[in-house]
Coordinates of C-alpha atoms in Angstrom, one line a residue:
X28 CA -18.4 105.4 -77.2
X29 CA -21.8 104.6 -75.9
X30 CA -23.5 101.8 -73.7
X31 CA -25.9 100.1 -75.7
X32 CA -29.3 98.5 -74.8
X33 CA -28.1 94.6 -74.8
X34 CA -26.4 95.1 -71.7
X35 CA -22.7 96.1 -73.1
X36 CA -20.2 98.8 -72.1
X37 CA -16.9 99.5 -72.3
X38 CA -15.7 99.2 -68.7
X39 CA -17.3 97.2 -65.7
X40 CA -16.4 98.2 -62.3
X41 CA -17.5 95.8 -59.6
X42 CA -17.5 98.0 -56.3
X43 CA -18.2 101.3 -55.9
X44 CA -15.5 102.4 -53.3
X45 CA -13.0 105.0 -53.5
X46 CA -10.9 103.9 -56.1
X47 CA -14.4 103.0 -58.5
X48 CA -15.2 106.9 -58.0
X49 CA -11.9 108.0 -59.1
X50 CA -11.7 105.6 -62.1
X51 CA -15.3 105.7 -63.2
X52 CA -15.1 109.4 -63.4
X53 CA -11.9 109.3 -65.3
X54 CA -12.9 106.9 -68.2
X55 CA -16.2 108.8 -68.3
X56 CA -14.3 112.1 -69.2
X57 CA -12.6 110.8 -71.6
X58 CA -15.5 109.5 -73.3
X59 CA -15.8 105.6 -72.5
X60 CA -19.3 104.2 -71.1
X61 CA -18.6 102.5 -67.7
X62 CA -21.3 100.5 -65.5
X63 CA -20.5 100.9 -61.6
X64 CA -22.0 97.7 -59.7
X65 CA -22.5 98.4 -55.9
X66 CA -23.8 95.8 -53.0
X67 CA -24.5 98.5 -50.5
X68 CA -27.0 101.2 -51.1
X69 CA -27.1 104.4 -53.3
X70 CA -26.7 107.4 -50.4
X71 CA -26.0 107.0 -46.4
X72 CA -28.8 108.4 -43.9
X73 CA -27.5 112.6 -44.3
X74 CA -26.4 112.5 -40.6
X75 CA -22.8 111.1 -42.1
X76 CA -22.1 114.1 -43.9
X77 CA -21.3 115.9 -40.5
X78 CA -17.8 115.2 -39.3
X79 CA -19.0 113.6 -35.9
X80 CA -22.1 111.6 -37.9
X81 CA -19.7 108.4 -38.8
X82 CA -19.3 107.7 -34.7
X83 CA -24.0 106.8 -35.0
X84 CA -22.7 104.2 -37.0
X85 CA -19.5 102.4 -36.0
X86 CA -21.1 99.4 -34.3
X87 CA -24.0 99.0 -36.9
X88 CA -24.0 96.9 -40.2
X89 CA -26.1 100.1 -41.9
X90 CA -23.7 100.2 -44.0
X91 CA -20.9 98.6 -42.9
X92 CA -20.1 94.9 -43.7
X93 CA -18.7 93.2 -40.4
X94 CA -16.4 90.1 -40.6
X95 CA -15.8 88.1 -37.8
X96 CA -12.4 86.4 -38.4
X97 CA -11.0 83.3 -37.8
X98 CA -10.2 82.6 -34.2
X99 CA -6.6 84.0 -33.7
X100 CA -4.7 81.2 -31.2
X101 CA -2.4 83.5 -30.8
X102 CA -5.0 86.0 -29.5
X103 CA -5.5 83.3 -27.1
X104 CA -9.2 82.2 -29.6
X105 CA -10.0 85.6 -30.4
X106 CA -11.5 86.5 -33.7
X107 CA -12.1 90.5 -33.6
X108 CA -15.0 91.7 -36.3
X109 CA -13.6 93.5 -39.2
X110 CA -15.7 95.9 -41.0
X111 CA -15.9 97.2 -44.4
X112 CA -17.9 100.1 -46.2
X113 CA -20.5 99.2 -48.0
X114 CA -22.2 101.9 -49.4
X115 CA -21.6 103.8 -52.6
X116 CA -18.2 105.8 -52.0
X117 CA -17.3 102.6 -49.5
X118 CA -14.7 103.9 -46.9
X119 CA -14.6 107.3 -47.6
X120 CA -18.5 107.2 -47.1
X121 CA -18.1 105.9 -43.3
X122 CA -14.7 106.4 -42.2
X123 CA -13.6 109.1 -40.2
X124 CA -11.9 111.3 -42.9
X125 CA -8.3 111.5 -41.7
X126 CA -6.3 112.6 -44.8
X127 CA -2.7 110.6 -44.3
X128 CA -1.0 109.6 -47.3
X129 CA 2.0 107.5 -45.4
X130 CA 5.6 107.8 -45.4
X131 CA 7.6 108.2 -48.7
X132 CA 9.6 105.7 -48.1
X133 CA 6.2 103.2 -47.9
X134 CA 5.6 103.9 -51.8
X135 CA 10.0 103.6 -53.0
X136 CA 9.2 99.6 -51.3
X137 CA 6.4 99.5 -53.3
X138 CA 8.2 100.2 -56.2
X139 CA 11.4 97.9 -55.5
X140 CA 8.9 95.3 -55.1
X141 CA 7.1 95.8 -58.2
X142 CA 9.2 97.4 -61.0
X143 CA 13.0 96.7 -62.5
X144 CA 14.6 100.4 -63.5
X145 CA 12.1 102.6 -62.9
X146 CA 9.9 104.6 -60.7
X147 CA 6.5 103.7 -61.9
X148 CA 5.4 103.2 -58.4
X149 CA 7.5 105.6 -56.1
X150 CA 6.9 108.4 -54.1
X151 CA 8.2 110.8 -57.1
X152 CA 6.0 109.4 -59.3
X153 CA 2.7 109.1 -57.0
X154 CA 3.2 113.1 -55.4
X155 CA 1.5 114.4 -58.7
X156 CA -1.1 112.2 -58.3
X157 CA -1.7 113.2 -54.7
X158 CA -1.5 116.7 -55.4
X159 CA -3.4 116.9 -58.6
X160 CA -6.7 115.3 -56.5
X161 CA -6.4 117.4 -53.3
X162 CA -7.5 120.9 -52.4
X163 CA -6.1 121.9 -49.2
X164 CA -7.6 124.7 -46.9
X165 CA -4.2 126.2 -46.1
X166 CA -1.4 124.4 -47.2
X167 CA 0.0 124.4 -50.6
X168 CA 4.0 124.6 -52.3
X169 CA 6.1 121.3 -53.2
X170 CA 3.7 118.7 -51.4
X171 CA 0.2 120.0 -51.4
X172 CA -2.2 120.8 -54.1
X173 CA -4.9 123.7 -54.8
X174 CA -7.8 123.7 -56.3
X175 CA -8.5 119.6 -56.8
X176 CA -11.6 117.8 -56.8
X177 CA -10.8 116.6 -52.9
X178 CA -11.4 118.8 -50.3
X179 CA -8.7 118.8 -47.3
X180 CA -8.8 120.7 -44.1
X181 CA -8.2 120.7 -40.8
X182 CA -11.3 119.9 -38.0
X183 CA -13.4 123.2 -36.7
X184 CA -13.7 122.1 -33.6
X185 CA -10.7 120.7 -30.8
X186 CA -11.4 119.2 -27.9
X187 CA -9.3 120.1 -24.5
X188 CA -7.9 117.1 -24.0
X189 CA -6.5 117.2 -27.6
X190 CA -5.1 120.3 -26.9
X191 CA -3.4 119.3 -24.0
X192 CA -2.0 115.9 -25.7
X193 CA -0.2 118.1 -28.0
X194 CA 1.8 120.0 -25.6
X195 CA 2.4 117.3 -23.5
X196 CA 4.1 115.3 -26.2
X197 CA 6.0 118.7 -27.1
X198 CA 7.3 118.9 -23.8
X199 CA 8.1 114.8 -23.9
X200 CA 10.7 115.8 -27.2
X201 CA 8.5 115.1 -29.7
X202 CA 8.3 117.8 -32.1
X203 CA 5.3 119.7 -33.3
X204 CA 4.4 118.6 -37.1
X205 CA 1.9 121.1 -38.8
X206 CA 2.1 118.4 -41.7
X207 CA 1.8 115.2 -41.5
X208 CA 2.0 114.8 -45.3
X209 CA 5.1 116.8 -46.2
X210 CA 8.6 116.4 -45.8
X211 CA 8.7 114.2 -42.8
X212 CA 5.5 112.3 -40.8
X213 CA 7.3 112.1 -37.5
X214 CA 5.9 114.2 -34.6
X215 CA 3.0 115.3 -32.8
X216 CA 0.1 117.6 -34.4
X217 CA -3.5 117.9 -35.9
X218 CA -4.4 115.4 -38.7
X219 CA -5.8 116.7 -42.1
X220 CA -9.4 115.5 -42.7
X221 CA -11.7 115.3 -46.2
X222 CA -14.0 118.0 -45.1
X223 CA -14.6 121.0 -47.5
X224 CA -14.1 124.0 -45.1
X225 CA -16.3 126.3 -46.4
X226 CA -19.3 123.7 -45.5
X227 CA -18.2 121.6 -42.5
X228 CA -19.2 118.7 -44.5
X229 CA -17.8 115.6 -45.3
X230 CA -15.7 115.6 -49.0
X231 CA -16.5 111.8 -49.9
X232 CA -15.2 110.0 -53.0
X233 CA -18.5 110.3 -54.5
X234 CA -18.7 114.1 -53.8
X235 CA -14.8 114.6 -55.2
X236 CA -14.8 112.4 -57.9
X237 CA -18.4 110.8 -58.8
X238 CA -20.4 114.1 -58.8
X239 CA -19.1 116.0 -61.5
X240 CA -20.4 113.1 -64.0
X241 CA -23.3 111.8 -61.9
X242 CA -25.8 112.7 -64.8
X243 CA -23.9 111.8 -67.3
X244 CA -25.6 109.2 -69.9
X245 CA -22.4 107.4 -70.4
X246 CA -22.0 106.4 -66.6
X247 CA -24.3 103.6 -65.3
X248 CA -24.4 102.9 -61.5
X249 CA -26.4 100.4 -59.9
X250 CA -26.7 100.0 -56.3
X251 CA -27.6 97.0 -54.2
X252 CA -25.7 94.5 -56.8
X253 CA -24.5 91.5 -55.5
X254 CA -21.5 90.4 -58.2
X255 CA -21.6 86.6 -57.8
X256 CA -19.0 85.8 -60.7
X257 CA -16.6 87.4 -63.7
X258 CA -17.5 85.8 -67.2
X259 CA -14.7 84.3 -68.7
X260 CA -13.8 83.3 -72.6
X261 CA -10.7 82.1 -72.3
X262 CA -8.0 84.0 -70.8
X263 CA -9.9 87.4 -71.5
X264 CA -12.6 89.0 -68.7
X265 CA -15.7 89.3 -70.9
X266 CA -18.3 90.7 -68.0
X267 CA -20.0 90.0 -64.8
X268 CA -22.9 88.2 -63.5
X269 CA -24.7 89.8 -60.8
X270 CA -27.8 89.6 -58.7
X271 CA -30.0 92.6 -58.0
X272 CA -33.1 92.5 -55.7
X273 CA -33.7 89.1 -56.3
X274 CA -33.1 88.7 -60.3
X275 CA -30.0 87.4 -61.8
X276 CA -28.6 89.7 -64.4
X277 CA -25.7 89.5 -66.6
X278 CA -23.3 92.7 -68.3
X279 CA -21.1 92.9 -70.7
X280 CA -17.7 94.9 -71.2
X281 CA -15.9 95.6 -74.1
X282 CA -12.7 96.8 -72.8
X283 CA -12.1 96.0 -69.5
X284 CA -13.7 94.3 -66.3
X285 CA -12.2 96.2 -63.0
X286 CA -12.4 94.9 -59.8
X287 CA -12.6 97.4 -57.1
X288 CA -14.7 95.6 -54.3
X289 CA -12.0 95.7 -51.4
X290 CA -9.7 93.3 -49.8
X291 CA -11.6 91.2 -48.8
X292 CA -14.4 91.2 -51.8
X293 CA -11.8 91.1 -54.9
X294 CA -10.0 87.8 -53.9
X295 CA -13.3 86.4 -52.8
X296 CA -15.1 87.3 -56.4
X297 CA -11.7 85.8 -58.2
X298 CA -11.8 82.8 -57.2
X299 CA -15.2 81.9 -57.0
X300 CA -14.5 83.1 -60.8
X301 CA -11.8 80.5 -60.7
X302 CA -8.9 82.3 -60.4
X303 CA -6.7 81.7 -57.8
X304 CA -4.7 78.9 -55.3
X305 CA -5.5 75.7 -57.5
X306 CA -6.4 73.9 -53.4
X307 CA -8.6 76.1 -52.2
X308 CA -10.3 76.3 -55.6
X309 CA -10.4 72.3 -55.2
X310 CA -11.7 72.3 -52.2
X311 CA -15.1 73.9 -52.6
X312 CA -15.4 72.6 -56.0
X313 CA -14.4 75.5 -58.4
X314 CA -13.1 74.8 -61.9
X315 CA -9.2 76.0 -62.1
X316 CA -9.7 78.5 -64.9
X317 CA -6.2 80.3 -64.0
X318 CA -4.0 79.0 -61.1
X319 CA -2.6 82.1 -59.7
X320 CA -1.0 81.4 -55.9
X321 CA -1.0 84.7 -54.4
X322 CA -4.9 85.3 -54.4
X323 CA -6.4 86.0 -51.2
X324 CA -2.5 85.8 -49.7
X325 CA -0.5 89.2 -48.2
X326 CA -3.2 90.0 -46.1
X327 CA -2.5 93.7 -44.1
X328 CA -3.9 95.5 -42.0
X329 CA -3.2 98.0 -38.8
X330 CA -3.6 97.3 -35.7
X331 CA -4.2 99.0 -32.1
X332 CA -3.9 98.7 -28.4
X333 CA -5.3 100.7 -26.0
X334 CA -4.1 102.1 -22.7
X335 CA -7.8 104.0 -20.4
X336 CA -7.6 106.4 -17.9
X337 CA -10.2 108.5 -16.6
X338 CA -10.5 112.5 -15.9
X339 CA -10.8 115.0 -13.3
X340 CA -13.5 116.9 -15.2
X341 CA -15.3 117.1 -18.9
X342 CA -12.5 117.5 -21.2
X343 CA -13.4 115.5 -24.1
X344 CA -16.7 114.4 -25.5
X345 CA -18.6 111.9 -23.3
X346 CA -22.1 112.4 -23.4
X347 CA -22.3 114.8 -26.2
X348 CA -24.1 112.4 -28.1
X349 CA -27.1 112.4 -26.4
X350 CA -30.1 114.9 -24.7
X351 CA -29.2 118.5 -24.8
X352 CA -25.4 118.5 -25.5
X353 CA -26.2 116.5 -28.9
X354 CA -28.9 118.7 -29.8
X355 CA -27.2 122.5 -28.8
X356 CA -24.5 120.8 -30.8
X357 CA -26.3 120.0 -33.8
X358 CA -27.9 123.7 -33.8
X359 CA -24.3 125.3 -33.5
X360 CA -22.8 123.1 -36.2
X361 CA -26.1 123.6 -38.9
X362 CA -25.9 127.0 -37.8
X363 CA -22.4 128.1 -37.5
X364 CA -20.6 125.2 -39.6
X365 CA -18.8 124.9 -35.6
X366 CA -18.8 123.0 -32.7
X367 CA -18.3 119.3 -31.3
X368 CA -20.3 117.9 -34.8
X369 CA -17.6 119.6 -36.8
X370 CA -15.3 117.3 -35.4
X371 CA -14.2 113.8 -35.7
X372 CA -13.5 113.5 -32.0
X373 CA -9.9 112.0 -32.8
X374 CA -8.3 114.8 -33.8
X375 CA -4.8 114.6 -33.3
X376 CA -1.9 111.7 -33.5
X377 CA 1.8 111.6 -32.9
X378 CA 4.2 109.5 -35.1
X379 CA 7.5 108.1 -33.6
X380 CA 9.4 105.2 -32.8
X381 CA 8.9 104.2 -28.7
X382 CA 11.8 101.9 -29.0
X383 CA 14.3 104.9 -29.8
X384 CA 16.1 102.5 -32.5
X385 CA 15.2 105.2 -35.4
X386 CA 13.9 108.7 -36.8
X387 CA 11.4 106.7 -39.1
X388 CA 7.9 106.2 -37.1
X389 CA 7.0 102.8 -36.3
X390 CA 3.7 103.9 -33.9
X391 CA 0.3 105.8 -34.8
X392 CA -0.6 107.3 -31.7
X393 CA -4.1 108.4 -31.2
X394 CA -5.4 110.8 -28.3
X395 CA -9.6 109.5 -27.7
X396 CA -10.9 112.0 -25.8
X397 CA -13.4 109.9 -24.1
X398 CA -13.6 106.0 -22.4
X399 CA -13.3 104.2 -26.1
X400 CA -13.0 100.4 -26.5
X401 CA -13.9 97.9 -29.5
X402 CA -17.2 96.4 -30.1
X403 CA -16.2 92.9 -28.7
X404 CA -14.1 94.4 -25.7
X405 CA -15.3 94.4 -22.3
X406 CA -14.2 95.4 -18.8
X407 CA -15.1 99.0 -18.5
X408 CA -18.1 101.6 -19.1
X409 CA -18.2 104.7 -21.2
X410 CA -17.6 107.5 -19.2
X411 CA -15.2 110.7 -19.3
X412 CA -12.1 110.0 -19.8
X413 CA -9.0 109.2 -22.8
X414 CA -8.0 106.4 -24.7
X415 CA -4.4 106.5 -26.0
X416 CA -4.5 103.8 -29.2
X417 CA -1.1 102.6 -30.3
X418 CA -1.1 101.4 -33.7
X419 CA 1.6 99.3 -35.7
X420 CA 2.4 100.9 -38.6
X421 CA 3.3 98.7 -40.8
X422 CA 3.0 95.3 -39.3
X423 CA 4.9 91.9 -40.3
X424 CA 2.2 89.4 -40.1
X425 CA 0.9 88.6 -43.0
X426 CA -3.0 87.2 -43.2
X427 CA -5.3 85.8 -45.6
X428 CA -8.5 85.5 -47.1
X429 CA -10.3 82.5 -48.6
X430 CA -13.9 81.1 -49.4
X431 CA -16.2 79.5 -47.0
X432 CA -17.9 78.5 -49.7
X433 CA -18.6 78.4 -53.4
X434 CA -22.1 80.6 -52.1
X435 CA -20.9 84.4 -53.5
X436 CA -23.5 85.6 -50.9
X437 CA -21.7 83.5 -47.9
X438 CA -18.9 86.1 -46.1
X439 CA -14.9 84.8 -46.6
X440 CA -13.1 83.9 -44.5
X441 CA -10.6 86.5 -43.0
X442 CA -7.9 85.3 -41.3
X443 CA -5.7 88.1 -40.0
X444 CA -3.1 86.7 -38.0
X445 CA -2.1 89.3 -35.6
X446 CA 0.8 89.2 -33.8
X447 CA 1.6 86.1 -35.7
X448 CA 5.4 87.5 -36.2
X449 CA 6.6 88.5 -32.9
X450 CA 8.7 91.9 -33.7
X451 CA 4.5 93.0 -34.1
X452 CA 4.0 92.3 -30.4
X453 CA 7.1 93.9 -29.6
X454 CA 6.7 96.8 -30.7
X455 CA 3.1 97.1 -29.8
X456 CA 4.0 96.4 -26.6
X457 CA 6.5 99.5 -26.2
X458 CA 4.0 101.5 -27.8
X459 CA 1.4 100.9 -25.1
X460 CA 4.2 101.5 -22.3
X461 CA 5.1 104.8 -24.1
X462 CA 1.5 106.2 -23.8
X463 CA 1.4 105.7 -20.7
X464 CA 4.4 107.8 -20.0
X465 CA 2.1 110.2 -21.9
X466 CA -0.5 110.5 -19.3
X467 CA 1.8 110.4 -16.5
X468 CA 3.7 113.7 -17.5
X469 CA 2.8 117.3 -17.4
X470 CA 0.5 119.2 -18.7
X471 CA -2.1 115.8 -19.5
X472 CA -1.2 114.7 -15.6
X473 CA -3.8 116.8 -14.2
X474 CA -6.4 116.1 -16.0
X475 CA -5.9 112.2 -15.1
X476 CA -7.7 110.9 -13.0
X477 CA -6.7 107.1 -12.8
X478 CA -5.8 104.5 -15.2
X479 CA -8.8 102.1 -15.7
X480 CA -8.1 100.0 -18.5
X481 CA -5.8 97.8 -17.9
X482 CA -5.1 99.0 -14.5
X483 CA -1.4 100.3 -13.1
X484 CA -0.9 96.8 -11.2
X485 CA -0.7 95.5 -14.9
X486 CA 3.3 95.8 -15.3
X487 CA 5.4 92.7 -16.4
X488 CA 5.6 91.7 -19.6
X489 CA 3.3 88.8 -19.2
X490 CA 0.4 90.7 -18.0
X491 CA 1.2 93.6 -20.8
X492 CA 1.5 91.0 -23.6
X493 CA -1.9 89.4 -22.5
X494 CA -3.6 92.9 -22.4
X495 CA -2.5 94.1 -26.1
X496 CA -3.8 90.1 -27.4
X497 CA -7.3 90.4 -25.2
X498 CA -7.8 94.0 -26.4
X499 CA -6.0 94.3 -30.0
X500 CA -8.6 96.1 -32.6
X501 CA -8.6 96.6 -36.4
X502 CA -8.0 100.3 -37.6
X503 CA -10.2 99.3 -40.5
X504 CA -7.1 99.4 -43.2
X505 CA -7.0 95.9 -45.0
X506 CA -5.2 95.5 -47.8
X507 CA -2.4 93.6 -50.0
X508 CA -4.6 90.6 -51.1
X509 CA -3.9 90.7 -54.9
X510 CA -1.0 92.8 -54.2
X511 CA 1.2 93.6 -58.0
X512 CA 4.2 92.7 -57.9
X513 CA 7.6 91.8 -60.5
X514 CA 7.3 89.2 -63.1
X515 CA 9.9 87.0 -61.3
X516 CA 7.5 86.8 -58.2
X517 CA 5.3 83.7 -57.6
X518 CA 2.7 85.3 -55.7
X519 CA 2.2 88.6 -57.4
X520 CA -1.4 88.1 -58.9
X521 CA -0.8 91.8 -60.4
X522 CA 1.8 93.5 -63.2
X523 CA 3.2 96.6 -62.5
X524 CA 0.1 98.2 -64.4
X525 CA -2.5 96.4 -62.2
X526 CA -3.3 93.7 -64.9
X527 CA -4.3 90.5 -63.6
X528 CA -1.6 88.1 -64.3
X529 CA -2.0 85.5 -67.3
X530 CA -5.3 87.0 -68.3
X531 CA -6.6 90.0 -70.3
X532 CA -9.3 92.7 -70.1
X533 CA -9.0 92.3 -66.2
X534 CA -8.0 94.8 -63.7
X535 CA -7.8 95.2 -59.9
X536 CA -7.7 98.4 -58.4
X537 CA -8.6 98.8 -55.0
X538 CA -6.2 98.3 -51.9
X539 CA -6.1 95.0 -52.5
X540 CA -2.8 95.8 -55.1
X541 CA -0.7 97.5 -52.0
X542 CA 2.2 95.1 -52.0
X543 CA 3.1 96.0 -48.5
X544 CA 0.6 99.0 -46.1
X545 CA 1.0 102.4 -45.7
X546 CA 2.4 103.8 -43.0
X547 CA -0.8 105.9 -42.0
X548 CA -5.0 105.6 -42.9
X549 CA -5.0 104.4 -46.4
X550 CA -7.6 106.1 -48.2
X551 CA -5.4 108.8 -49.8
X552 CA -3.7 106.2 -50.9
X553 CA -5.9 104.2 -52.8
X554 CA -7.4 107.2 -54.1
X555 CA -4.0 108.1 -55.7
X556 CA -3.4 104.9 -56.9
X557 CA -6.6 105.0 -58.6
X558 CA -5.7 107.9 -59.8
X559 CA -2.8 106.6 -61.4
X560 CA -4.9 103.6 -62.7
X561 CA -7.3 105.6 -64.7
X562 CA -3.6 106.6 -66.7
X563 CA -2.9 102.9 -67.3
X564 CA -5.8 101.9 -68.2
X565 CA -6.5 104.6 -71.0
X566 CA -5.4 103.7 -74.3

């Protein structure tokens, strides 16, 4: 099979994230012609293929798309910005390349939710998936896999502070895990990263996945693609409209149109296609092609608090992105492959419940070695210090996207509604009280200098509960918006093999399908699930 000159292929893939590598690269191998349609640009500025390059470009739009959400009353009018990658490879271009896959026990929901009498979407069946993509620097045996496209190691550099985080939480009872993705996530340790070992560089989607069968003639890719509708005949997904540097263009696929533009992006492109809740359809004046409820609904994400204390000394990495520290470092990582630019600068985490009700983690708990606080969160400077972030896991709340408007170039609207159920709060709370026990016990006590941020005088439940709502950030994981689901459930816009309900030749693959959110950073994830996708959708 062969794309021809009018415009036609087999397979369309709008996005050009993750899960597009890992599916584009698939059908291509096994012979099928595939166009890859991509908003964002072709390659990010080189400085992102070094470990420490993402943290230049956290607060810009470069190649991010940032989302300011609808103010959250219960945030007290808040709307926090939410970004997402835009760039070819999406989040595993910019994110910080932790390597979680989430709790087994995440993907045996998934599959209660979405299959009857089988395991189609459980752990069992999604480990050879995992393991068939990855290729660990040291680990290997009944959960880890050698020699796959996906590079996996471990940082090449640790900070001090890190260091002394980890043996503090040792000495606290929590037990040293050297694996966050084997038999059991709870504990303290060093996270896994996609960073090829040998190089120090960043192991993207696109370098894993796309690479391989970047020059070949049956893959198509164009960047800075704007996808402003699906063409319809019918119930069947015929192609795409699109609009590239100005000019509107239209493609055509054979087989199968496959959304893989986000959380966000997929509802959004559905139902200005007319797919989705018949009243918000109606109310920007979009013809009902195919009602389908759950559309933009089951919105996920994780979210963080953060507790600020400063140091007695240097023991993190304040000020090494500037003057001579940033350039000494830059010459010992191009160098040696070493340094603080072969790291991430979060390096380690600690899974566990602060409430004590059970052995299954509840809390991600970073260790910042510096003064860090969100774009739109004020009340303290950069300086030396840490930032302890407790994140929710896997949050009740439940969000959702829908259109500002029937413009496809107009942003959606993102309503996340944190803290809308109140066991979220809870538990957020108790883990913000818990990292402070952190840096009030030995060894990481004398390295504190003060708590900052909030302050110590903030102590009752009032003033702790108004702190987590002021402060509360994304951890850049959204997901669930077109989440699959059983035949027997109304909102489900998915089947069990990622079809889009009550039509044909359409496909979502992205995170948007996760019924419910990993317990952990979801891009090993979705590139599993992608993984798994590329088997469905093969004939």
């Amino acid at each position: 099979m062969s794309k021809t000159s009018d415009g036609r292929y087999d397979y369309i893939l709008v996005g050009g994230g993750s899960s597009a590598c890992v599916v584009a690269a698939g059908l291509v191998k096994c012979g099928a012609s595939v166009l890859v349609l991509e908003r964002g640009p072709a390659k990010a500025n080189p400085i992102m293929h070094f470990p420490a390059g993402y943290m230049k470009f956290l607060a810009k739009d470069t190649y991010l798309a940032m989302h300011r959400t609808a103010p959250q009353p219960q945030l007290d009018g808040r709307g926090p910005i939410v970004p997402q990658g835009r760039v070819l490879g999406g989040g595993s271009t910019v994110n910080a390349m932790v390597y979680m896959r989430g709790q087994a026990a995440d993907f045996d929901h998934w599959n209660e939710l979405v299959t009857e009498g089988d395991d189609a979407w459980s752990y069992r069946d999604l480990l050879p998936y995992f393991k068939a993509q990855e290729d660990n620097d040291h680990l290997a045996g009944e959960y880890h896999g050698v020699g796959g496209p996906l590079k996996v190691s471990h940082l090449g550099h640790t900070s001090p502070m890190t260091r002394t985080y980890v043996k503090t939480l040792q000495d606290m009872g929590i037990p040293y895990n050297p694996d966050f993705n084997g038999e059991s996530q709870f504990g303290v340790g060093f996270m896994q990263h996609t960073i090829d070992w040998r190089t120090r560089r960043r192991c993207s989607a696109v370098d894993a996945f796309l690479a391989p069968v970047m020059n070949d003639p049956l893959l198509t890719i164009v960047t800075g693609a704007t996808v402003t509708a699906i063409r319809m005949e019918g119930d069947r997904a015929v192609g795409v409209d699109y609009v590239q540097g100005g000019d509107r263009k239209s493609a055509f696929a054979d087989s199968e149109v496959i959304l893989a533009a986000g959380a966000y992006q997929t509802p959004k492109l559905l139902m200005l296609s007319g797919i989705g809740p018949e009243d918000e359809l109606a109310r920007h004046d979009i013809a009902v092609k195919l009602a389908l409820p759950g559309v933009g609904r089951n919105l996920q994400d994780h979210y963080e608090c953060p507790v600020v204390a400063t140091t007695k000394g240097s023991f993190g990495y304040y000020g090494q992105d500037r003057g001579w520290p940033m350039i000494k470092a830059g010459l010992q990582y191009l160098l040696f492959k070493s340094g603080p630019a072969s790291t991430t600068g979060v390096e380690t985490c600690a899974f566990h419940d602060p409430e004590g009700k059970s052995d299954r983690p509840t809390i991600q708990m970073f260790c910042v070695p510096t003064v860090y606080l969100d774009r739109d969160v004020m009340g303290t400077d950069p300086g030396d210090g840490v930032t302890i972030n407790s994140l929710l896991l896997r949050p009740k709340s439940r969000g959702s996207v829908t259109l500002s408007s029937s413009d496809p170039f107009a942003d959606p609207v993102v309503d996340t509604q944190i803290f809308s159920h109140p066991d979220d709060l809870r538990i957020t709370m108790a883990g913000f009280r818990y990292a402070r026990t952190v840096l009030a016990a030995s060894p990481m006590r004398e390295l504190i200098d003060r708590e900052i941020f909030p302050g110590a005088d903030v102590t009752s439940d009032e003033a702790i509960a108004a702190h987590c709502k002021r402060t509360v950030k994304t951890g850049y994981h959204p997901v669930g918006t077109c989440r699959m689901g059983r035949d027997d459930d109304p909102d489900a816009v998915l089947d069990s093999r990622l079809r889009v309900r009550g039509t044909r030749g359409l496909r979502v693959i992205d995170a948007s399908l996760m019924p419910t959110i990993v317990s952990g950073n979801t891009n090993a994830a979705v590139l599993a699930a992608a993984a798994k996708a590329t088997d469905l959708i093969l004939p």
